[in-house]
Short mmCIF file of C-alpha atoms and ligand atoms in Angstrom, two decimals:
data_model
loop_
_atom_site.label_atom_id
_atom_site.label_comp_id
_atom_site.label_asym_id
_atom_site.label_seq_id
_atom_site.Cartn_x
_atom_site.Cartn_y
_atom_site.Cartn_z
CA MET J 1 103.93 2.71 158.92
CA THR J 2 100.82 1.37 160.54
CA THR J 3 98.93 3.39 163.09
CA ILE J 4 95.97 2.52 165.20
CA ASP J 5 93.73 5.30 166.37
CA TYR J 6 91.23 4.25 168.98
CA THR J 7 89.00 7.29 168.62
CA ILE J 8 85.82 6.38 170.47
CA ASP J 9 82.53 7.16 168.85
CA ASN J 10 79.68 7.17 171.36
CA ASP J 11 77.08 6.27 168.79
CA VAL J 12 78.20 2.68 168.57
CA ARG J 13 75.95 -0.29 168.48
CA ARG J 14 76.97 -2.83 171.06
CA ASP J 15 75.94 -6.05 169.36
CA SER J 16 79.16 -7.29 167.92
CA ILE J 17 79.86 -9.31 164.82
CA ALA J 18 81.72 -12.45 165.63
CA VAL J 19 85.41 -12.31 165.05
CA ASP J 20 87.37 -15.47 164.57
CA THR J 21 90.62 -15.24 166.49
CA THR J 22 90.99 -18.98 166.90
CA ARG J 23 91.74 -19.39 163.21
CA PRO J 24 94.62 -17.35 161.82
CA GLY J 25 93.68 -18.76 158.42
CA ASP J 26 96.03 -19.39 155.56
CA LEU J 27 98.33 -16.40 155.64
CA ASP J 28 101.03 -18.06 153.58
CA ILE J 29 99.31 -17.30 150.33
CA VAL J 30 98.92 -13.57 151.05
CA ARG J 31 101.54 -11.35 149.43
CA PRO J 32 102.79 -8.13 151.09
CA LEU J 33 100.33 -5.34 150.53
CA PRO J 34 101.25 -2.14 148.71
CA ARG J 35 101.34 1.39 150.14
CA ILE J 36 97.64 1.88 150.53
CA SER J 37 95.68 3.76 153.16
CA ILE J 38 92.86 1.97 154.96
CA HIS J 39 90.34 3.43 157.35
CA ALA J 40 88.19 0.97 159.29
CA PHE J 41 85.01 1.74 161.21
CA CYS J 42 84.23 -1.00 163.70
CA GLU J 43 81.13 -1.48 165.74
CA SER J 44 82.67 -4.07 168.03
CA GLU J 45 85.73 -4.24 170.26
CA GLY J 46 86.45 -7.64 168.74
CA MET J 47 86.76 -6.24 165.23
CA LEU J 48 88.93 -3.40 166.46
CA HIS J 49 91.20 -5.94 168.09
CA LEU J 50 91.29 -8.12 164.97
CA LEU J 51 92.31 -5.15 162.84
CA ASP J 52 94.98 -4.29 165.36
CA GLN J 53 96.37 -7.79 164.82
CA CYS J 54 96.13 -7.34 161.04
CA ALA J 55 98.04 -4.07 161.39
CA ARG J 56 100.88 -5.88 163.13
CA ASP J 57 101.20 -8.46 160.38
CA ARG J 58 104.40 -8.07 158.38
CA ARG J 59 102.44 -8.03 155.13
CA MET J 60 100.86 -4.79 156.28
CA SER J 61 104.12 -2.96 156.99
CA LYS J 62 103.63 -0.51 154.13
CA VAL J 63 99.93 0.02 154.78
CA THR J 64 98.63 3.01 156.74
CA LEU J 65 95.72 1.67 158.76
CA ARG J 66 93.47 3.73 160.99
CA SER J 67 90.75 1.95 162.87
CA ASN J 68 88.19 3.54 165.10
CA LYS J 69 84.91 2.65 166.63
CA GLY J 70 82.09 3.94 164.53
CA THR J 71 79.21 3.22 162.22
CA ILE J 72 78.64 3.80 158.51
CA SER J 73 77.19 7.22 159.43
CA SER J 74 80.34 8.11 161.39
CA ALA J 75 82.33 7.27 158.26
CA ALA J 76 80.09 9.48 156.10
CA ALA J 77 80.42 12.36 158.60
CA MET J 78 84.20 12.03 158.73
CA PHE J 79 84.74 11.82 154.97
CA ALA J 80 82.55 14.82 154.31
CA GLN J 81 85.44 16.74 155.90
CA MET J 82 88.49 14.89 154.62
CA PRO J 83 89.68 12.89 151.60
CA THR J 84 88.75 9.21 151.49
CA PRO J 85 91.52 6.59 151.76
CA ASN J 86 92.16 3.84 149.21
CA LEU J 87 90.02 1.43 151.19
CA ILE J 88 87.25 1.79 153.76
CA ILE J 89 86.33 -1.21 155.91
CA LEU J 90 82.91 -1.03 157.55
CA GLU J 91 81.73 -3.45 160.20
CA THR J 92 77.99 -3.12 160.40
CA SER J 93 75.01 -4.68 162.10
CA VAL J 94 72.51 -2.72 160.02
CA ASP J 95 69.54 -4.70 158.76
CA PRO J 96 70.06 -5.92 155.15
CA ALA J 97 66.96 -4.03 154.01
CA ASN J 98 68.43 -0.73 155.19
CA LEU J 99 72.05 -1.24 154.22
CA LEU J 100 72.02 0.48 150.82
CA GLY J 101 70.18 3.44 152.31
CA GLU J 102 72.74 3.68 155.12
CA LEU J 103 75.56 3.64 152.56
CA ALA J 104 74.12 6.43 150.40
CA PRO J 105 75.48 9.41 152.40
CA LEU J 106 78.93 7.79 152.46
CA ALA J 107 78.79 7.22 148.71
CA GLU J 108 78.11 10.95 148.27
CA VAL J 109 81.48 11.84 149.78
CA CYS J 110 83.57 8.88 148.57
CA ASP J 111 86.21 9.37 145.90
CA ALA J 112 85.47 7.24 142.86
CA SER J 113 88.69 5.27 143.32
CA THR J 114 88.03 4.37 146.97
CA LYS J 115 87.16 0.71 147.56
CA VAL J 116 84.77 -0.42 150.27
CA ILE J 117 84.62 -3.72 152.16
CA ILE J 118 81.62 -4.48 154.34
CA ILE J 119 81.74 -6.95 157.20
CA ALA J 120 78.25 -7.93 158.33
CA LYS J 121 76.46 -10.80 159.94
CA HIS J 122 73.74 -11.65 157.47
CA ASN J 123 74.58 -14.39 155.03
CA ASP J 124 72.34 -13.00 152.34
CA ILE J 125 73.30 -13.82 148.77
CA ARG J 126 70.83 -11.36 147.22
CA LEU J 127 72.20 -8.55 149.34
CA TYR J 128 75.73 -9.63 148.45
CA ARG J 129 74.96 -9.48 144.74
CA GLU J 130 73.24 -6.15 145.04
CA LEU J 131 76.14 -4.62 146.96
CA ILE J 132 78.74 -5.91 144.52
CA ARG J 133 76.65 -4.60 141.63
CA ASN J 134 76.64 -1.21 143.30
CA GLY J 135 80.38 -0.87 143.59
CA ILE J 136 81.13 -2.48 146.97
CA SER J 137 84.32 -4.49 146.54
CA GLU J 138 83.61 -7.24 149.02
CA TYR J 139 80.97 -8.31 151.51
CA LEU J 140 82.23 -10.58 154.28
CA VAL J 141 80.05 -12.41 156.71
CA GLY J 142 81.39 -12.92 160.24
CA PRO J 143 83.12 -14.64 161.87
CA VAL J 144 86.15 -13.32 159.99
CA SER J 145 89.80 -14.10 160.61
CA ILE J 146 92.98 -12.09 160.05
CA ALA J 147 93.63 -14.11 156.91
CA ASP J 148 90.14 -13.38 155.56
CA ILE J 149 90.76 -9.66 155.83
CA LEU J 150 94.29 -9.71 154.42
CA GLN J 151 93.17 -12.00 151.64
CA VAL J 152 90.33 -9.77 150.45
CA VAL J 153 92.47 -6.65 150.66
CA SER J 154 95.13 -8.44 148.67
CA ASN J 155 92.56 -9.64 146.12
CA ILE J 156 91.45 -6.06 145.61
CA PHE J 157 94.86 -4.43 145.41
CA ILE J 158 97.23 -7.06 144.07
CA ASP J 159 95.10 -9.39 142.05
CA PRO J 160 96.53 -9.33 138.50
CA GLN J 161 92.98 -9.48 137.16
CA THR J 162 92.06 -6.14 138.70
CA GLU J 163 93.37 -2.87 137.37
CA PRO J 164 96.75 -1.90 138.87
CA LEU J 165 96.56 0.10 142.04
CA GLY J 166 98.69 2.98 140.94
CA ARG J 167 98.29 5.70 138.36
CA SER J 168 101.35 7.20 136.74
CA ILE J 169 101.68 10.86 135.87
CA ALA J 170 104.58 11.77 133.56
CA PHE J 171 105.95 15.33 133.44
CA ILE J 172 108.00 16.56 130.52
CA GLY J 173 109.21 20.01 129.48
CA ALA J 174 108.70 21.51 126.03
CA LYS J 175 112.21 22.92 126.34
CA GLY J 176 115.15 22.39 128.69
CA GLY J 177 114.96 24.46 131.85
CA CYS J 178 111.31 25.46 131.51
CA GLY J 179 110.53 24.13 135.00
CA SER J 180 109.07 20.68 134.31
CA SER J 181 110.92 19.06 137.22
CA THR J 182 109.88 21.85 139.58
CA VAL J 183 106.24 21.33 138.58
CA ALA J 184 106.58 17.52 138.92
CA HIS J 185 108.15 17.70 142.39
CA ASN J 186 105.66 20.23 143.74
CA CYS J 187 102.76 18.16 142.38
CA ALA J 188 104.14 14.93 143.86
CA TRP J 189 104.57 16.62 147.22
CA GLY J 190 101.12 18.21 146.97
CA ILE J 191 99.34 14.93 146.18
CA SER J 192 101.10 13.13 149.02
CA SER J 193 100.51 15.83 151.63
CA LEU J 194 97.02 17.03 150.65
CA PHE J 195 95.45 13.60 150.35
CA SER J 196 97.76 11.52 152.59
CA THR J 197 98.25 9.31 149.55
CA ALA J 198 101.49 7.43 149.05
CA VAL J 199 103.38 8.86 146.08
CA ILE J 200 106.61 7.60 144.56
CA LEU J 201 108.54 10.21 142.61
CA ALA J 202 110.87 8.66 140.03
CA ASP J 203 113.58 10.92 138.65
CA LEU J 204 114.23 9.63 135.12
CA ASP J 205 116.90 12.25 134.41
CA LEU J 206 119.81 10.01 135.43
CA PRO J 207 122.77 12.34 134.74
CA TYR J 208 121.26 15.67 135.82
CA GLY J 209 118.14 14.93 137.92
CA THR J 210 117.31 17.47 140.61
CA ALA J 211 114.74 15.61 142.76
CA ASN J 212 117.55 14.83 145.23
CA ILE J 213 118.46 18.52 145.56
CA ASP J 214 114.85 19.68 145.63
CA PHE J 215 114.05 17.34 148.55
CA ASP J 216 117.42 17.76 150.25
CA GLN J 217 118.31 14.07 150.00
CA ASP J 218 121.46 12.26 149.01
CA PRO J 219 120.60 8.56 148.81
CA ALA J 220 123.36 6.14 147.82
CA GLN J 221 121.00 4.15 145.60
CA GLY J 222 118.03 4.95 143.44
CA ILE J 223 116.72 4.69 139.94
CA ALA J 224 120.03 3.68 138.32
CA GLU J 225 120.11 0.43 140.31
CA ALA J 226 116.54 -0.28 139.18
CA VAL J 227 117.37 0.43 135.52
CA TYR J 228 120.59 -1.55 135.41
CA SER J 229 119.53 -4.53 137.60
CA PRO J 230 116.11 -5.41 136.20
CA GLU J 231 116.55 -9.04 137.26
CA ARG J 232 116.62 -7.98 140.94
CA LEU J 233 113.57 -5.75 140.69
CA ASP J 234 110.79 -6.73 143.08
CA GLU J 235 108.94 -4.99 145.92
CA VAL J 236 111.72 -5.72 148.42
CA PHE J 237 114.47 -4.36 146.16
CA LEU J 238 112.37 -1.30 145.31
CA ASP J 239 111.92 -0.59 149.02
CA ARG J 240 115.68 -0.50 149.47
CA LEU J 241 116.10 1.96 146.61
CA LEU J 242 113.47 4.42 147.84
CA ALA J 243 114.48 7.52 149.77
CA ARG J 244 111.84 8.94 152.09
CA CYS J 245 111.04 12.61 151.47
CA SER J 246 108.05 13.07 153.77
CA ASP J 247 105.31 11.04 155.44
CA HIS J 248 103.73 9.81 152.22
CA LEU J 249 106.31 10.72 149.61
CA SER J 250 109.28 8.59 148.62
CA MET J 251 111.68 9.00 145.79
CA LEU J 252 113.70 6.95 143.36
CA ALA J 253 116.52 9.44 143.03
CA ALA J 254 118.79 9.88 140.03
CA PRO J 255 122.52 9.43 140.58
CA SER J 256 123.09 12.90 139.06
CA MET J 257 126.69 11.94 138.32
CA LEU J 258 128.66 11.91 135.10
CA ASP J 259 130.98 9.02 135.96
CA ARG J 260 129.38 6.89 133.26
CA ALA J 261 127.31 7.27 130.13
CA TYR J 262 123.62 6.53 130.50
CA ASP J 263 122.57 4.65 127.40
CA ILE J 264 119.11 3.49 128.20
CA GLU J 265 117.49 0.51 126.49
CA PRO J 266 114.14 1.29 124.83
CA GLY J 267 112.16 -0.88 127.28
CA ALA J 268 114.31 -0.24 130.36
CA PHE J 269 111.62 1.57 132.32
CA ALA J 270 108.74 -0.83 131.64
CA PRO J 271 109.43 -3.16 134.61
CA ILE J 272 110.04 -0.16 136.87
CA LEU J 273 106.75 1.47 135.93
CA GLU J 274 104.98 -1.79 136.54
CA ILE J 275 106.40 -2.26 140.00
CA LEU J 276 105.75 1.37 140.89
CA GLN J 277 102.10 0.93 139.93
CA ARG J 278 101.86 -2.15 142.12
CA SER J 279 103.52 -0.39 145.06
CA ALA J 280 101.76 2.95 145.49
CA PRO J 281 98.59 4.69 144.33
CA VAL J 282 100.49 7.44 142.51
CA ALA J 283 103.80 7.41 140.62
CA VAL J 284 105.13 10.76 139.44
CA LEU J 285 107.63 10.41 136.60
CA ASP J 286 110.04 13.29 136.06
CA VAL J 287 110.96 12.70 132.40
CA PRO J 288 113.91 14.70 131.06
CA HIS J 289 113.65 16.89 127.96
CA VAL J 290 114.82 14.11 125.67
CA TRP J 291 113.08 12.50 122.70
CA SER J 292 114.37 8.96 122.40
CA GLU J 293 112.78 5.56 122.19
CA TRP J 294 112.76 5.05 125.97
CA THR J 295 111.16 8.45 126.70
CA ARG J 296 108.55 7.83 123.99
CA ARG J 297 107.70 4.49 125.57
CA VAL J 298 107.42 5.97 129.07
CA LEU J 299 105.16 8.71 127.73
CA ALA J 300 103.10 6.18 125.79
CA GLU J 301 102.55 4.14 128.95
CA ALA J 302 101.75 6.89 131.48
CA ASP J 303 98.17 7.42 132.60
CA GLU J 304 98.45 11.23 132.49
CA ILE J 305 100.98 13.55 130.91
CA VAL J 306 101.80 17.09 131.92
CA VAL J 307 103.71 19.21 129.41
CA THR J 308 105.32 22.30 130.92
CA ALA J 309 106.23 25.18 128.63
CA MET J 310 107.38 28.78 128.83
CA PRO J 311 105.61 31.32 126.63
CA ASP J 312 108.22 31.77 123.87
CA LEU J 313 108.51 30.65 120.27
CA ALA J 314 110.80 27.66 120.74
CA ASN J 315 108.60 26.34 123.54
CA LEU J 316 105.52 26.82 121.38
CA ARG J 317 107.02 24.97 118.43
CA ASN J 318 108.24 22.10 120.65
CA ALA J 319 104.98 21.92 122.58
CA LYS J 320 103.05 21.70 119.31
CA ASN J 321 105.28 18.84 118.13
CA LEU J 322 104.96 17.13 121.50
CA PHE J 323 101.17 17.39 121.53
CA ASP J 324 100.96 16.09 117.95
CA SER J 325 103.33 13.18 118.58
CA LEU J 326 101.68 12.23 121.86
CA LYS J 327 98.32 12.24 120.16
CA ARG J 328 99.63 9.72 117.65
CA LEU J 329 101.21 7.62 120.41
CA ARG J 330 98.09 7.70 122.58
CA GLN J 331 95.21 7.65 120.15
CA ASN J 332 92.52 6.75 122.65
CA ASP J 333 93.67 9.02 125.47
CA LYS J 334 92.94 12.56 126.51
CA PRO J 335 95.52 15.09 125.31
CA PRO J 336 98.28 15.99 127.77
CA HIS J 337 97.74 18.75 130.32
CA LEU J 338 99.53 22.00 129.59
CA VAL J 339 101.24 24.02 132.33
CA LEU J 340 102.50 27.44 131.33
CA ASN J 341 105.40 28.34 133.56
CA GLN J 342 107.65 31.32 134.15
CA VAL J 343 105.11 33.70 132.70
CA GLY J 344 105.97 37.38 133.06
CA VAL J 345 109.76 37.41 133.27
CA PRO J 346 110.57 41.15 133.58
CA LYS J 347 111.54 42.76 130.27
CA ARG J 348 111.33 39.48 128.36
CA PRO J 349 109.10 39.66 125.31
CA GLU J 350 106.74 36.72 125.36
CA ILE J 351 103.85 35.21 123.47
CA ALA J 352 100.55 36.10 125.13
CA VAL J 353 99.08 33.16 127.05
CA ASP J 354 95.88 33.22 124.97
CA ASP J 355 97.77 33.18 121.67
CA PHE J 356 100.07 30.43 122.91
CA CYS J 357 97.16 28.21 123.91
CA LYS J 358 95.11 29.02 120.82
CA SER J 359 97.96 27.82 118.61
CA LEU J 360 98.07 24.58 120.55
CA GLU J 361 94.29 24.28 120.70
CA VAL J 362 94.38 23.45 124.41
CA ASP J 363 93.39 25.25 127.58
CA PRO J 364 96.21 25.41 130.10
CA CYS J 365 95.48 23.56 133.33
CA ALA J 366 97.78 25.94 135.23
CA ILE J 367 99.59 29.22 134.68
CA LEU J 368 102.53 29.94 136.94
CA GLN J 369 104.10 33.37 137.08
CA PHE J 370 107.85 33.84 137.08
CA ASP J 371 108.85 34.39 140.70
CA ALA J 372 112.61 34.24 141.09
CA ALA J 373 112.61 34.83 144.85
CA LEU J 374 110.03 32.17 145.69
CA PHE J 375 111.22 29.42 143.32
CA GLY J 376 114.87 30.30 143.94
CA SER J 377 114.60 30.01 147.69
CA ALA J 378 112.57 26.78 147.44
CA ALA J 379 115.17 25.22 145.13
CA ASN J 380 118.13 26.39 147.18
CA SER J 381 116.72 25.25 150.52
CA GLY J 382 115.50 21.81 149.45
CA ARG J 383 111.87 22.68 150.11
CA MET J 384 108.68 22.85 148.09
CA VAL J 385 106.99 26.14 147.17
CA ALA J 386 104.13 25.59 149.64
CA GLU J 387 106.64 24.97 152.42
CA VAL J 388 108.40 28.25 151.67
CA ASP J 389 105.20 30.30 151.43
CA LYS J 390 101.90 28.48 151.68
CA LYS J 391 99.98 31.65 150.82
CA ALA J 392 101.84 32.20 147.55
CA PRO J 393 99.61 32.00 144.44
CA ALA J 394 101.92 29.29 143.06
CA ALA J 395 101.23 27.14 146.15
CA GLU J 396 97.49 27.38 145.44
CA THR J 397 98.11 26.54 141.76
CA PHE J 398 100.08 23.41 142.72
CA SER J 399 97.28 22.39 145.08
CA GLN J 400 94.72 22.75 142.27
CA LEU J 401 96.98 20.75 139.97
CA ALA J 402 97.25 17.99 142.59
CA HIS J 403 93.44 17.84 142.70
CA LEU J 404 93.09 17.84 138.93
CA LEU J 405 95.71 15.19 138.27
CA THR J 406 94.19 12.78 140.78
CA GLY J 407 90.64 13.37 139.61
CA ARG J 408 89.58 15.17 142.78
CA THR J 409 87.51 18.28 142.94
CA THR J 410 88.53 21.04 145.33
CA VAL J 411 85.09 21.25 146.88
CA LYS J 412 83.80 17.94 148.15
CA LYS J 413 80.66 16.99 146.34
CA ALA J 414 78.95 13.90 144.98
CA ARG J 415 80.97 12.06 142.39
CA LYS J 416 79.52 11.70 138.97
CA GLN J 417 80.89 8.21 138.59
CA GLY J 418 81.59 4.98 140.41
CA LEU J 419 80.17 4.12 143.77
CA GLY J 420 78.89 7.60 144.51
CA LYS J 421 76.70 7.82 141.46
CA VAL J 422 75.16 4.38 141.69
CA LEU J 423 74.49 4.39 145.40
CA GLY J 424 73.35 7.99 145.20
CA MET J 425 70.70 6.99 142.68
CA LEU J 426 69.62 4.04 144.77
CA ALA J 427 69.26 6.24 147.81
CA ARG J 428 66.85 8.53 145.98
CA LYS J 429 64.56 5.69 144.92
N1 ATP F 501 107.78 29.92 137.95
C1 ATP F 501 109.09 30.01 138.14
N2 ATP F 501 109.64 31.19 138.50
C2 ATP F 501 110.98 31.28 138.69
N3 ATP F 501 111.83 30.28 138.56
C3 ATP F 501 111.35 29.07 138.23
C4 ATP F 501 109.96 28.87 138.00
N4 ATP F 501 109.77 27.55 137.69
C5 ATP F 501 110.97 26.97 137.72
N5 ATP F 501 111.93 27.87 138.04
C6 ATP F 501 113.38 27.63 138.13
O1 ATP F 501 113.84 27.29 136.84
C7 ATP F 501 114.95 26.42 136.92
C8 ATP F 501 114.73 25.23 136.03
O2 ATP F 501 113.70 24.45 136.57
P1 ATP F 501 113.65 22.87 136.41
O3 ATP F 501 114.94 22.26 136.73
O4 ATP F 501 112.43 22.46 137.13
O5 ATP F 501 113.38 22.81 134.84
P2 ATP F 501 113.38 21.53 133.88
O6 ATP F 501 112.43 21.85 132.79
O7 ATP F 501 113.14 20.29 134.65
O8 ATP F 501 114.86 21.57 133.36
P3 ATP F 501 115.76 20.38 132.71
O9 ATP F 501 115.57 20.55 131.24
O10 ATP F 501 117.14 20.68 133.15
O11 ATP F 501 115.23 19.09 133.23
C9 ATP F 501 115.10 26.06 138.39
O12 ATP F 501 116.12 26.83 138.93
C10 ATP F 501 113.78 26.46 139.00
O13 ATP F 501 113.89 26.83 140.35
MG1 MG F 502 114.18 18.48 134.78
#
């Protein structure tokens, strides 16, 4: 969905940067863009109009684009209050000598993963080099055409040379029924709703998956078609298989039927993971409690892993084996995150949280109490925990997890890496 928001900012400089509407440019070479969010701040009506035309281009159909009149300072003020999108486009008439200084407050509030394109009017190669060195993705000099904009966005987000757009987060349970899917679904929903980031939830539990029930959906197609028709798998086919759960969350649902046996080839999920990472910033993988070659490969490939466990002996033993095996599979990666779930079931003897974690030599990233009423009514009504009771402690825990897993801090402050750090240092010079 593409939306245009003509919020008018009074503090707008009137001198416009030339926009080239006479030249559509070579659009044929631009591939459809993935599900990214873009927020553009334009100083001129012309640029606003050009972006409106970009937004209507079919290659932008999956992109969420907001454009409003405003300066670099308006962008900094806005993003001090809300999460930054995947891409910020800034049209600016600021003098080259002052540009880095103007960008510093924005860098302070920018997420490390956010890309920035600047459209200016000074053809200044030294400035260009300095900006690129400081984390700006592209510096365009007007007049720019629709194709120029789509081409640079495409270079940033679909160029095979650059890192893939999406990060994948795999969730697996230490034992069947410990709540791994519940944690995965609530995190996927949390990331998509808290940060307005597109998330694709893939339910890898083909025979028994519950993502369809948890989001009250019954799509005719889903992950099985992707697994068993790899030759058809491209962005267009993926789009047809996705079921929409909410504004920014879509799902590759499991068939959850036993009309066939699901023997999965060891590499069956590799092409799916790749296309998911090209299609959306976050892919949440709900991996069943199975240890076979294909699950090992999915877990080896994922950017982050979340192991959910309940505090009993079998969970502890399995979690220990999982952590050890994953360490061997992912020698250069951080260990998985541990979520302790269903803590405090009445009358059930359990291993104390501290002892459980000490044996595993990890700190849990979340502890969720057993709450039959809350989780039961969420599961039975096809809603997420925060939709049932947004004040429940578990809702807050899922929100913190969503922040942690996407590398965001709860309180907005300067990033210690990427654009924020470098520009922040420059600003202090
Ligand atoms: N903290 C909790 N308190 C109470 N019930 C919970 C809690 N977490 C999960 N549940 C419930 O436990 C049941 C199992 O959860 P879920 O299906 O998410 O587990 P799983 O680990 O994915 O299981 P499977 O091995 O079948 O994939 C569900 O009915 C869910 O609602
Ligand atoms: Mg499950």
